[in-house]
């Protein structure tokens, strides 16, 4: 699971639940290796360029964490990654 930098509570929760989590920073722009090989991408909801993000993320769902608890993010991942 790729987690956008700044979502440490979500990252820590998912790791505690046994998920392999990799952090990325959209501002840095060098995320192709991280985002190209994950089952889901969790962003903070401030993403303005979804087209660019979608072009990097192959077929993994993009989940917006804004307004969601870490538990709700986990539920979204489990529903969308099957």
PDB file of N, CA and C in Angstrom:
ATOM      1  N   UNK A   1       0.856  -1.171   0.000  1.00  0.00           N
ATOM      2  CA  UNK A   1       0.000   0.000   0.000  1.00  0.00           C
ATOM      3  C   UNK A   1       0.901   1.233   0.000  1.00  0.00           C
ATOM      4  N   UNK A   2       0.639   2.164  -0.896  1.00  0.00           N
ATOM      5  CA  UNK A   2       1.384   3.427  -0.915  1.00  0.00           C
ATOM      6  C   UNK A   2       0.577   4.471  -0.150  1.00  0.00           C
ATOM      7  N   UNK A   3       1.241   5.164   0.755  1.00  0.00           N
ATOM      8  CA  UNK A   3       0.600   6.169   1.592  1.00  0.00           C
ATOM      9  C   UNK A   3       1.287   7.508   1.338  1.00  0.00           C
ATOM     10  N   UNK A   4       0.493   8.530   1.038  1.00  0.00           N
ATOM     11  CA  UNK A   4       1.069   9.853   0.830  1.00  0.00           C
ATOM     12  C   UNK A   4       1.692  10.368   2.121  1.00  0.00           C
ATOM     13  N   UNK A   5       2.835  11.017   1.998  1.00  0.00           N
ATOM     14  CA  UNK A   5       3.529  11.588   3.149  1.00  0.00           C
ATOM     15  C   UNK A   5       2.572  12.515   3.899  1.00  0.00           C
ATOM     16  N   UNK A   6       2.592  12.420   5.227  1.00  0.00           N
ATOM     17  CA  UNK A   6       1.728  13.251   6.048  1.00  0.00           C
ATOM     18  C   UNK A   6       0.548  12.494   6.639  1.00  0.00           C
ATOM     19  N   UNK A   7       0.368  11.248   6.210  1.00  0.00           N
ATOM     20  CA  UNK A   7      -0.725  10.423   6.726  1.00  0.00           C
ATOM     21  C   UNK A   7      -0.169   9.371   7.689  1.00  0.00           C
ATOM     22  N   UNK A   8       0.617   9.838   8.651  1.00  0.00           N
ATOM     23  CA  UNK A   8       1.319   8.900   9.527  1.00  0.00           C
ATOM     24  C   UNK A   8       0.379   8.053  10.372  1.00  0.00           C
ATOM     25  N   UNK A   9      -0.767   8.589  10.790  1.00  0.00           N
ATOM     26  CA  UNK A   9      -1.678   7.776  11.602  1.00  0.00           C
ATOM     27  C   UNK A   9      -2.237   6.619  10.782  1.00  0.00           C
ATOM     28  N   UNK A  10      -2.536   6.870   9.510  1.00  0.00           N
ATOM     29  CA  UNK A  10      -3.024   5.808   8.625  1.00  0.00           C
ATOM     30  C   UNK A  10      -1.896   4.812   8.361  1.00  0.00           C
ATOM     31  N   UNK A  11      -0.715   5.330   8.088  1.00  0.00           N
ATOM     32  CA  UNK A  11       0.438   4.471   7.827  1.00  0.00           C
ATOM     33  C   UNK A  11       0.720   3.553   9.016  1.00  0.00           C
ATOM     34  N   UNK A  12       0.761   4.130  10.212  1.00  0.00           N
ATOM     35  CA  UNK A  12       1.057   3.334  11.412  1.00  0.00           C
ATOM     36  C   UNK A  12      -0.026   2.297  11.672  1.00  0.00           C
ATOM     37  N   UNK A  13      -1.280   2.672  11.480  1.00  0.00           N
ATOM     38  CA  UNK A  13      -2.373   1.727  11.709  1.00  0.00           C
ATOM     39  C   UNK A  13      -2.297   0.565  10.728  1.00  0.00           C
ATOM     40  N   UNK A  14      -2.104   0.863   9.446  1.00  0.00           N
ATOM     41  CA  UNK A  14      -2.044  -0.206   8.445  1.00  0.00           C
ATOM     42  C   UNK A  14      -0.860  -1.136   8.707  1.00  0.00           C
ATOM     43  N   UNK A  15       0.271  -0.577   9.106  1.00  0.00           N
ATOM     44  CA  UNK A  15       1.422  -1.417   9.438  1.00  0.00           C
ATOM     45  C   UNK A  15       1.100  -2.315  10.631  1.00  0.00           C
ATOM     46  N   UNK A  16       0.388  -1.777  11.613  1.00  0.00           N
ATOM     47  CA  UNK A  16       0.038  -2.583  12.789  1.00  0.00           C
ATOM     48  C   UNK A  16      -0.945  -3.697  12.441  1.00  0.00           C
ATOM     49  N   UNK A  17      -1.637  -3.537  11.310  1.00  0.00           N
ATOM     50  CA  UNK A  17      -2.590  -4.542  10.856  1.00  0.00           C
ATOM     51  C   UNK A  17      -1.953  -5.535   9.872  1.00  0.00           C
ATOM     52  N   UNK A  18      -0.636  -5.415   9.675  1.00  0.00           N
ATOM     53  CA  UNK A  18       0.080  -6.372   8.847  1.00  0.00           C
ATOM     54  C   UNK A  18       0.278  -5.971   7.399  1.00  0.00           C
ATOM     55  N   UNK A  19      -0.110  -4.756   7.041  1.00  0.00           N
ATOM     56  CA  UNK A  19       0.080  -4.305   5.660  1.00  0.00           C
ATOM     57  C   UNK A  19       1.514  -3.849   5.432  1.00  0.00           C
ATOM     58  N   UNK A  20       1.998  -4.080   4.230  1.00  0.00           N
ATOM     59  CA  UNK A  20       3.282  -3.543   3.803  1.00  0.00           C
ATOM     60  C   UNK A  20       2.992  -2.153   3.246  1.00  0.00           C
ATOM     61  N   UNK A  21       3.589  -1.140   3.856  1.00  0.00           N
ATOM     62  CA  UNK A  21       3.271   0.244   3.525  1.00  0.00           C
ATOM     63  C   UNK A  21       4.519   0.969   3.051  1.00  0.00           C
ATOM     64  N   UNK A  22       4.360   1.720   1.953  1.00  0.00           N
ATOM     65  CA  UNK A  22       5.455   2.536   1.428  1.00  0.00           C
ATOM     66  C   UNK A  22       4.969   3.964   1.315  1.00  0.00           C
ATOM     67  N   UNK A  23       5.762   4.887   1.840  1.00  0.00           N
ATOM     68  CA  UNK A  23       5.383   6.299   1.819  1.00  0.00           C
ATOM     69  C   UNK A  23       5.892   6.960   0.538  1.00  0.00           C
ATOM     70  N   UNK A  24       5.100   7.901   0.028  1.00  0.00           N
ATOM     71  CA  UNK A  24       5.535   8.669  -1.141  1.00  0.00           C
ATOM     72  C   UNK A  24       5.179  10.132  -0.933  1.00  0.00           C
ATOM     73  N   UNK A  25       5.809  11.003  -1.719  1.00  0.00           N
ATOM     74  CA  UNK A  25       5.588  12.444  -1.618  1.00  0.00           C
ATOM     75  C   UNK A  25       5.270  12.968  -3.010  1.00  0.00           C
ATOM     76  N   UNK A  26       4.016  13.341  -3.226  1.00  0.00           N
ATOM     77  CA  UNK A  26       3.613  13.827  -4.552  1.00  0.00           C
ATOM     78  C   UNK A  26       4.380  15.079  -4.964  1.00  0.00           C
ATOM     79  N   UNK A  27       4.792  15.894  -4.004  1.00  0.00           N
ATOM     80  CA  UNK A  27       5.513  17.123  -4.316  1.00  0.00           C
ATOM     81  C   UNK A  27       6.882  16.843  -4.912  1.00  0.00           C
ATOM     82  N   UNK A  28       7.460  15.694  -4.599  1.00  0.00           N
ATOM     83  CA  UNK A  28       8.806  15.368  -5.099  1.00  0.00           C
ATOM     84  C   UNK A  28       8.784  14.885  -6.541  1.00  0.00           C
ATOM     85  N   UNK A  29       7.700  14.274  -6.956  1.00  0.00           N
ATOM     86  CA  UNK A  29       7.568  13.864  -8.348  1.00  0.00           C
ATOM     87  C   UNK A  29       8.295  12.600  -8.757  1.00  0.00           C
ATOM     88  N   UNK A  30       9.050  11.969  -7.879  1.00  0.00           N
ATOM     89  CA  UNK A  30       9.792  10.757  -8.252  1.00  0.00           C
ATOM     90  C   UNK A  30       9.163   9.540  -7.596  1.00  0.00           C
ATOM     91  N   UNK A  31       7.910   9.308  -7.893  1.00  0.00           N
ATOM     92  CA  UNK A  31       7.154   8.265  -7.215  1.00  0.00           C
ATOM     93  C   UNK A  31       6.834   7.068  -8.099  1.00  0.00           C
ATOM     94  N   UNK A  32       7.337   7.047  -9.301  1.00  0.00           N
ATOM     95  CA  UNK A  32       6.968   6.005 -10.237  1.00  0.00           C
ATOM     96  C   UNK A  32       7.268   4.617  -9.710  1.00  0.00           C
ATOM     97  N   UNK A  33       8.435   4.425  -9.095  1.00  0.00           N
ATOM     98  CA  UNK A  33       8.777   3.099  -8.567  1.00  0.00           C
ATOM     99  C   UNK A  33       7.840   2.680  -7.447  1.00  0.00           C
ATOM    100  N   UNK A  34       7.514   3.602  -6.556  1.00  0.00           N
ATOM    101  CA  UNK A  34       6.640   3.273  -5.428  1.00  0.00           C
ATOM    102  C   UNK A  34       5.215   3.025  -5.917  1.00  0.00           C
ATOM    103  N   UNK A  35       4.689   3.941  -6.715  1.00  0.00           N
ATOM    104  CA  UNK A  35       3.282   3.885  -7.097  1.00  0.00           C
ATOM    105  C   UNK A  35       2.978   2.864  -8.183  1.00  0.00           C
ATOM    106  N   UNK A  36       3.973   2.453  -8.919  1.00  0.00           N
ATOM    107  CA  UNK A  36       3.735   1.512 -10.001  1.00  0.00           C
ATOM    108  C   UNK A  36       3.605   0.067  -9.565  1.00  0.00           C
ATOM    109  N   UNK A  37       3.880  -0.210  -8.295  1.00  0.00           N
ATOM    110  CA  UNK A  37       3.905  -1.613  -7.865  1.00  0.00           C
ATOM    111  C   UNK A  37       3.173  -1.836  -6.549  1.00  0.00           C
ATOM    112  N   UNK A  38       2.037  -1.169  -6.365  1.00  0.00           N
ATOM    113  CA  UNK A  38       1.277  -1.317  -5.124  1.00  0.00           C
ATOM    114  C   UNK A  38      -0.145  -1.771  -5.417  1.00  0.00           C
ATOM    115  N   UNK A  39      -0.824  -2.260  -4.369  1.00  0.00           N
ATOM    116  CA  UNK A  39      -2.210  -2.719  -4.516  1.00  0.00           C
ATOM    117  C   UNK A  39      -3.221  -1.595  -4.331  1.00  0.00           C
ATOM    118  N   UNK A  40      -2.830  -0.522  -3.626  1.00  0.00           N
ATOM    119  CA  UNK A  40      -3.712   0.625  -3.418  1.00  0.00           C
ATOM    120  C   UNK A  40      -2.858   1.843  -3.087  1.00  0.00           C
ATOM    121  N   UNK A  41      -3.422   3.022  -3.370  1.00  0.00           N
ATOM    122  CA  UNK A  41      -2.742   4.277  -3.082  1.00  0.00           C
ATOM    123  C   UNK A  41      -3.664   5.110  -2.203  1.00  0.00           C
ATOM    124  N   UNK A  42      -3.141   5.579  -1.068  1.00  0.00           N
ATOM    125  CA  UNK A  42      -3.932   6.405  -0.158  1.00  0.00           C
ATOM    126  C   UNK A  42      -3.367   7.818  -0.202  1.00  0.00           C
ATOM    127  N   UNK A  43      -4.238   8.793  -0.545  1.00  0.00           N
ATOM    128  CA  UNK A  43      -3.840  10.196  -0.621  1.00  0.00           C
ATOM    129  C   UNK A  43      -4.631  10.991   0.405  1.00  0.00           C
ATOM    130  N   UNK A  44      -4.134  12.204   0.694  1.00  0.00           N
ATOM    131  CA  UNK A  44      -4.774  13.006   1.736  1.00  0.00           C
ATOM    132  C   UNK A  44      -6.014  13.739   1.256  1.00  0.00           C
ATOM    133  N   UNK A  45      -6.283  13.738  -0.025  1.00  0.00           N
ATOM    134  CA  UNK A  45      -7.467  14.404  -0.542  1.00  0.00           C
ATOM    135  C   UNK A  45      -7.180  15.757  -1.149  1.00  0.00           C
ATOM    136  N   UNK A  46      -5.953  16.241  -1.021  1.00  0.00           N
ATOM    137  CA  UNK A  46      -5.585  17.539  -1.590  1.00  0.00           C
ATOM    138  C   UNK A  46      -4.992  17.411  -2.992  1.00  0.00           C
ATOM    139  N   UNK A  47      -5.109  16.239  -3.580  1.00  0.00           N
ATOM    140  CA  UNK A  47      -4.532  16.005  -4.902  1.00  0.00           C
ATOM    141  C   UNK A  47      -5.323  16.795  -5.929  1.00  0.00           C
ATOM    142  N   UNK A  48      -4.630  17.643  -6.678  1.00  0.00           N
ATOM    143  CA  UNK A  48      -5.314  18.436  -7.693  1.00  0.00           C
ATOM    144  C   UNK A  48      -5.123  17.854  -9.085  1.00  0.00           C
ATOM    145  N   UNK A  49      -4.101  17.048  -9.269  1.00  0.00           N
ATOM    146  CA  UNK A  49      -3.817  16.493 -10.594  1.00  0.00           C
ATOM    147  C   UNK A  49      -4.009  14.977 -10.591  1.00  0.00           C
ATOM    148  N   UNK A  50      -5.279  14.548 -10.585  1.00  0.00           N
ATOM    149  CA  UNK A  50      -5.566  13.117 -10.583  1.00  0.00           C
ATOM    150  C   UNK A  50      -5.161  12.461 -11.902  1.00  0.00           C
ATOM    151  N   UNK A  51      -5.147  13.216 -12.986  1.00  0.00           N
ATOM    152  CA  UNK A  51      -4.746  12.650 -14.265  1.00  0.00           C
ATOM    153  C   UNK A  51      -3.298  12.192 -14.208  1.00  0.00           C
ATOM    154  N   UNK A  52      -2.431  13.027 -13.665  1.00  0.00           N
ATOM    155  CA  UNK A  52      -1.020  12.665 -13.544  1.00  0.00           C
ATOM    156  C   UNK A  52      -0.853  11.492 -12.588  1.00  0.00           C
ATOM    157  N   UNK A  53      -1.599  11.504 -11.498  1.00  0.00           N
ATOM    158  CA  UNK A  53      -1.517  10.404 -10.537  1.00  0.00           C
ATOM    159  C   UNK A  53      -2.000   9.110 -11.171  1.00  0.00           C
ATOM    160  N   UNK A  54      -3.103   9.164 -11.895  1.00  0.00           N
ATOM    161  CA  UNK A  54      -3.633   7.971 -12.555  1.00  0.00           C
ATOM    162  C   UNK A  54      -2.673   7.418 -13.598  1.00  0.00           C
ATOM    163  N   UNK A  55      -1.906   8.283 -14.245  1.00  0.00           N
ATOM    164  CA  UNK A  55      -0.964   7.808 -15.255  1.00  0.00           C
ATOM    165  C   UNK A  55       0.201   7.060 -14.624  1.00  0.00           C
ATOM    166  N   UNK A  56       0.513   7.372 -13.365  1.00  0.00           N
ATOM    167  CA  UNK A  56       1.597   6.684 -12.653  1.00  0.00           C
ATOM    168  C   UNK A  56       1.084   5.391 -12.036  1.00  0.00           C
ATOM    169  N   UNK A  57      -0.103   5.450 -11.453  1.00  0.00           N
ATOM    170  CA  UNK A  57      -0.686   4.304 -10.760  1.00  0.00           C
ATOM    171  C   UNK A  57      -1.346   3.405 -11.782  1.00  0.00           C
ATOM    172  N   UNK A  58      -0.800   2.241 -11.977  1.00  0.00           N
ATOM    173  CA  UNK A  58      -1.294   1.324 -13.006  1.00  0.00           C
ATOM    174  C   UNK A  58      -2.774   1.021 -12.821  1.00  0.00           C
ATOM    175  N   UNK A  59      -3.102   0.031 -12.032  1.00  0.00           N
ATOM    176  CA  UNK A  59      -4.497  -0.355 -11.870  1.00  0.00           C
ATOM    177  C   UNK A  59      -4.938  -0.320 -10.414  1.00  0.00           C
ATOM    178  N   UNK A  60      -4.117   0.229  -9.546  1.00  0.00           N
ATOM    179  CA  UNK A  60      -4.447   0.277  -8.121  1.00  0.00           C
ATOM    180  C   UNK A  60      -5.475   1.363  -7.848  1.00  0.00           C
ATOM    181  N   UNK A  61      -6.437   1.074  -6.962  1.00  0.00           N
ATOM    182  CA  UNK A  61      -7.398   2.115  -6.609  1.00  0.00           C
ATOM    183  C   UNK A  61      -6.731   3.236  -5.820  1.00  0.00           C
ATOM    184  N   UNK A  62      -7.239   4.459  -6.023  1.00  0.00           N
ATOM    185  CA  UNK A  62      -6.755   5.619  -5.287  1.00  0.00           C
ATOM    186  C   UNK A  62      -7.815   5.946  -4.239  1.00  0.00           C
ATOM    187  N   UNK A  63      -7.411   5.952  -2.987  1.00  0.00           N
ATOM    188  CA  UNK A  63      -8.338   6.172  -1.880  1.00  0.00           C
ATOM    189  C   UNK A  63      -8.016   7.503  -1.222  1.00  0.00           C
ATOM    190  N   UNK A  64      -9.028   8.367  -1.127  1.00  0.00           N
ATOM    191  CA  UNK A  64      -8.857   9.648  -0.454  1.00  0.00           C
ATOM    192  C   UNK A  64      -9.129   9.468   1.028  1.00  0.00           C
ATOM    193  N   UNK A  65      -8.140   9.805   1.857  1.00  0.00           N
ATOM    194  CA  UNK A  65      -8.248   9.596   3.301  1.00  0.00           C
ATOM    195  C   UNK A  65      -8.888  10.772   4.025  1.00  0.00           C
ATOM    196  N   UNK A  66      -9.106  11.876   3.340  1.00  0.00           N
ATOM    197  CA  UNK A  66      -9.667  13.063   3.990  1.00  0.00           C
ATOM    198  C   UNK A  66     -11.008  12.730   4.638  1.00  0.00           C
ATOM    199  N   UNK A  67     -11.107  13.007   5.932  1.00  0.00           N
ATOM    200  CA  UNK A  67     -12.342  12.772   6.663  1.00  0.00           C
ATOM    201  C   UNK A  67     -12.559  11.344   7.116  1.00  0.00           C
ATOM    202  N   UNK A  68     -11.619  10.451   6.808  1.00  0.00           N
ATOM    203  CA  UNK A  68     -11.746   9.047   7.194  1.00  0.00           C
ATOM    204  C   UNK A  68     -10.786   8.722   8.336  1.00  0.00           C
ATOM    205  N   UNK A  69     -11.217   7.836   9.206  1.00  0.00           N
ATOM    206  CA  UNK A  69     -10.327   7.337  10.261  1.00  0.00           C
ATOM    207  C   UNK A  69      -9.405   6.292   9.638  1.00  0.00           C
ATOM    208  N   UNK A  70      -8.298   5.959  10.291  1.00  0.00           N
ATOM    209  CA  UNK A  70      -7.446   4.886   9.776  1.00  0.00           C
ATOM    210  C   UNK A  70      -8.210   3.584   9.564  1.00  0.00           C
ATOM    211  N   UNK A  71      -9.152   3.297  10.454  1.00  0.00           N
ATOM    212  CA  UNK A  71      -9.954   2.082  10.331  1.00  0.00           C
ATOM    213  C   UNK A  71     -10.826   2.120   9.071  1.00  0.00           C
ATOM    214  N   UNK A  72     -11.385   3.297   8.779  1.00  0.00           N
ATOM    215  CA  UNK A  72     -12.216   3.446   7.579  1.00  0.00           C
ATOM    216  C   UNK A  72     -11.377   3.324   6.305  1.00  0.00           C
ATOM    217  N   UNK A  73     -10.151   3.836   6.344  1.00  0.00           N
ATOM    218  CA  UNK A  73      -9.251   3.693   5.197  1.00  0.00           C
ATOM    219  C   UNK A  73      -8.975   2.210   4.955  1.00  0.00           C
ATOM    220  N   UNK A  74      -8.731   1.462   6.030  1.00  0.00           N
ATOM    221  CA  UNK A  74      -8.492   0.019   5.911  1.00  0.00           C
ATOM    222  C   UNK A  74      -9.710  -0.664   5.289  1.00  0.00           C
ATOM    223  N   UNK A  75     -10.910  -0.282   5.713  1.00  0.00           N
ATOM    224  CA  UNK A  75     -12.126  -0.862   5.144  1.00  0.00           C
ATOM    225  C   UNK A  75     -12.224  -0.570   3.644  1.00  0.00           C
ATOM    226  N   UNK A  76     -11.896   0.668   3.253  1.00  0.00           N
ATOM    227  CA  UNK A  76     -11.905   1.039   1.830  1.00  0.00           C
ATOM    228  C   UNK A  76     -10.924   0.168   1.040  1.00  0.00           C
ATOM    229  N   UNK A  77      -9.739  -0.023   1.598  1.00  0.00           N
ATOM    230  CA  UNK A  77      -8.730  -0.850   0.929  1.00  0.00           C
ATOM    231  C   UNK A  77      -9.265  -2.260   0.755  1.00  0.00           C
ATOM    232  N   UNK A  78      -9.829  -2.815   1.818  1.00  0.00           N
ATOM    233  CA  UNK A  78     -10.320  -4.188   1.750  1.00  0.00           C
ATOM    234  C   UNK A  78     -11.484  -4.348   0.775  1.00  0.00           C
ATOM    235  N   UNK A  79     -12.316  -3.311   0.660  1.00  0.00           N
ATOM    236  CA  UNK A  79     -13.443  -3.375  -0.281  1.00  0.00           C
ATOM    237  C   UNK A  79     -12.997  -3.260  -1.734  1.00  0.00           C
ATOM    238  N   UNK A  80     -11.979  -2.430  -1.966  1.00  0.00           N
ATOM    239  CA  UNK A  80     -11.585  -2.109  -3.344  1.00  0.00           C
ATOM    240  C   UNK A  80     -10.457  -2.964  -3.900  1.00  0.00           C
ATOM    241  N   UNK A  81      -9.738  -3.664  -3.013  1.00  0.00           N
ATOM    242  CA  UNK A  81      -8.639  -4.519  -3.458  1.00  0.00           C
ATOM    243  C   UNK A  81      -9.076  -5.978  -3.276  1.00  0.00           C
ATOM    244  N   UNK A  82      -9.554  -6.566  -4.328  1.00  0.00           N
ATOM    245  CA  UNK A  82      -9.997  -7.957  -4.255  1.00  0.00           C
ATOM    246  C   UNK A  82      -9.540  -8.713  -5.463  1.00  0.00           C
TER     247      UNK A  82
END
